[in-house]
Amino acid sequence: MSMVVKSKPILVTGATGFVGSYICRALIKDGYTDVHALKRTTSMLELLGTDASRITWHECDVLDMLGID
């Protein structure tokens, strides 16, 4: 049986929306420590609450492969 490594980076797209914010909060609650997400400069983070500060944000479009570093 393989062991889940909760320190590996995870990238979530749509993290500021209803489903994406739920996934991010669930990952953080489950102990994942390296959660990354994409957002636009105009994105609102209310759905994430205080967990928004525990996410590493990347300002770019999902289609901008060079912007996702």
Short mmCIF file of C-alpha atoms in Angstrom, two decimals:
data_model
loop_
_atom_site.label_atom_id
_atom_site.label_comp_id
_atom_site.label_asym_id
_atom_site.label_seq_id
_atom_site.Cartn_x
_atom_site.Cartn_y
_atom_site.Cartn_z
CA MET A 1 0.00 0.00 0.00
CA SER A 2 1.41 3.42 -0.94
CA MET A 3 1.62 6.24 1.55
CA VAL A 4 0.08 9.64 0.80
CA VAL A 5 2.65 12.43 1.08
CA LYS A 6 0.79 15.52 2.22
CA SER A 7 3.77 17.82 1.71
CA LYS A 8 3.85 17.42 -2.09
CA PRO A 9 2.59 20.46 -4.01
CA ILE A 10 -1.00 20.41 -5.23
CA LEU A 11 -2.32 22.88 -7.82
CA VAL A 12 -6.02 23.73 -7.72
CA THR A 13 -7.69 25.63 -10.55
CA GLY A 14 -10.94 27.43 -9.84
CA ALA A 15 -10.02 27.81 -6.16
CA THR A 16 -11.98 31.04 -5.76
CA GLY A 17 -15.22 29.43 -6.93
CA PHE A 18 -17.71 27.32 -5.00
CA VAL A 19 -16.29 23.85 -5.74
CA GLY A 20 -12.62 24.87 -5.87
CA SER A 21 -12.78 26.70 -2.54
CA TYR A 22 -14.37 23.63 -0.94
CA ILE A 23 -11.58 21.43 -2.31
CA CYS A 24 -8.89 23.80 -1.02
CA ARG A 25 -10.45 23.98 2.45
CA ALA A 26 -10.81 20.19 2.55
CA LEU A 27 -7.16 19.68 1.54
CA ILE A 28 -5.95 22.10 4.20
CA LYS A 29 -8.19 20.55 6.85
CA ASP A 30 -6.83 17.11 5.89
CA GLY A 31 -3.26 18.27 6.52
CA TYR A 32 -1.95 19.13 3.06
CA THR A 33 0.71 21.80 3.50
CA ASP A 34 1.67 22.89 -0.03
CA VAL A 35 -1.57 23.93 -1.74
CA HIS A 36 -1.18 26.23 -4.76
CA ALA A 37 -3.96 27.92 -6.68
CA LEU A 38 -4.48 30.20 -9.64
CA LYS A 39 -6.33 33.50 -9.42
CA ARG A 40 -6.95 36.61 -11.43
CA THR A 41 -6.09 40.05 -10.07
CA THR A 42 -9.82 40.64 -9.66
CA SER A 43 -10.57 37.34 -7.88
CA MET A 44 -12.48 37.46 -4.61
CA LEU A 45 -11.31 35.14 -1.83
CA GLU A 46 -14.32 35.26 0.54
CA LEU A 47 -15.33 31.64 0.00
CA LEU A 48 -11.97 30.49 1.35
CA GLY A 49 -12.19 32.44 4.60
CA THR A 50 -9.02 32.35 6.68
CA ASP A 51 -7.69 29.40 4.65
CA ALA A 52 -6.90 31.83 1.80
CA SER A 53 -3.71 32.81 3.64
CA ARG A 54 -2.56 29.16 3.73
CA ILE A 55 -2.58 28.88 -0.07
CA THR A 56 0.27 29.90 -2.35
CA TRP A 57 -1.36 32.07 -5.01
CA HIS A 58 -0.28 32.41 -8.63
CA GLU A 59 -1.79 35.29 -10.58
CA CYS A 60 -2.25 33.99 -14.11
CA ASP A 61 -4.72 32.41 -16.46
CA VAL A 62 -5.00 28.63 -16.57
CA LEU A 63 -4.12 28.76 -20.28
CA ASP A 64 -0.87 30.66 -19.58
CA MET A 65 1.54 27.75 -19.18
CA LEU A 66 4.53 30.06 -18.65
CA GLY A 67 2.72 31.93 -15.87
CA ILE A 68 2.26 28.75 -13.85
CA ASP A 69 5.65 28.39 -12.21
#
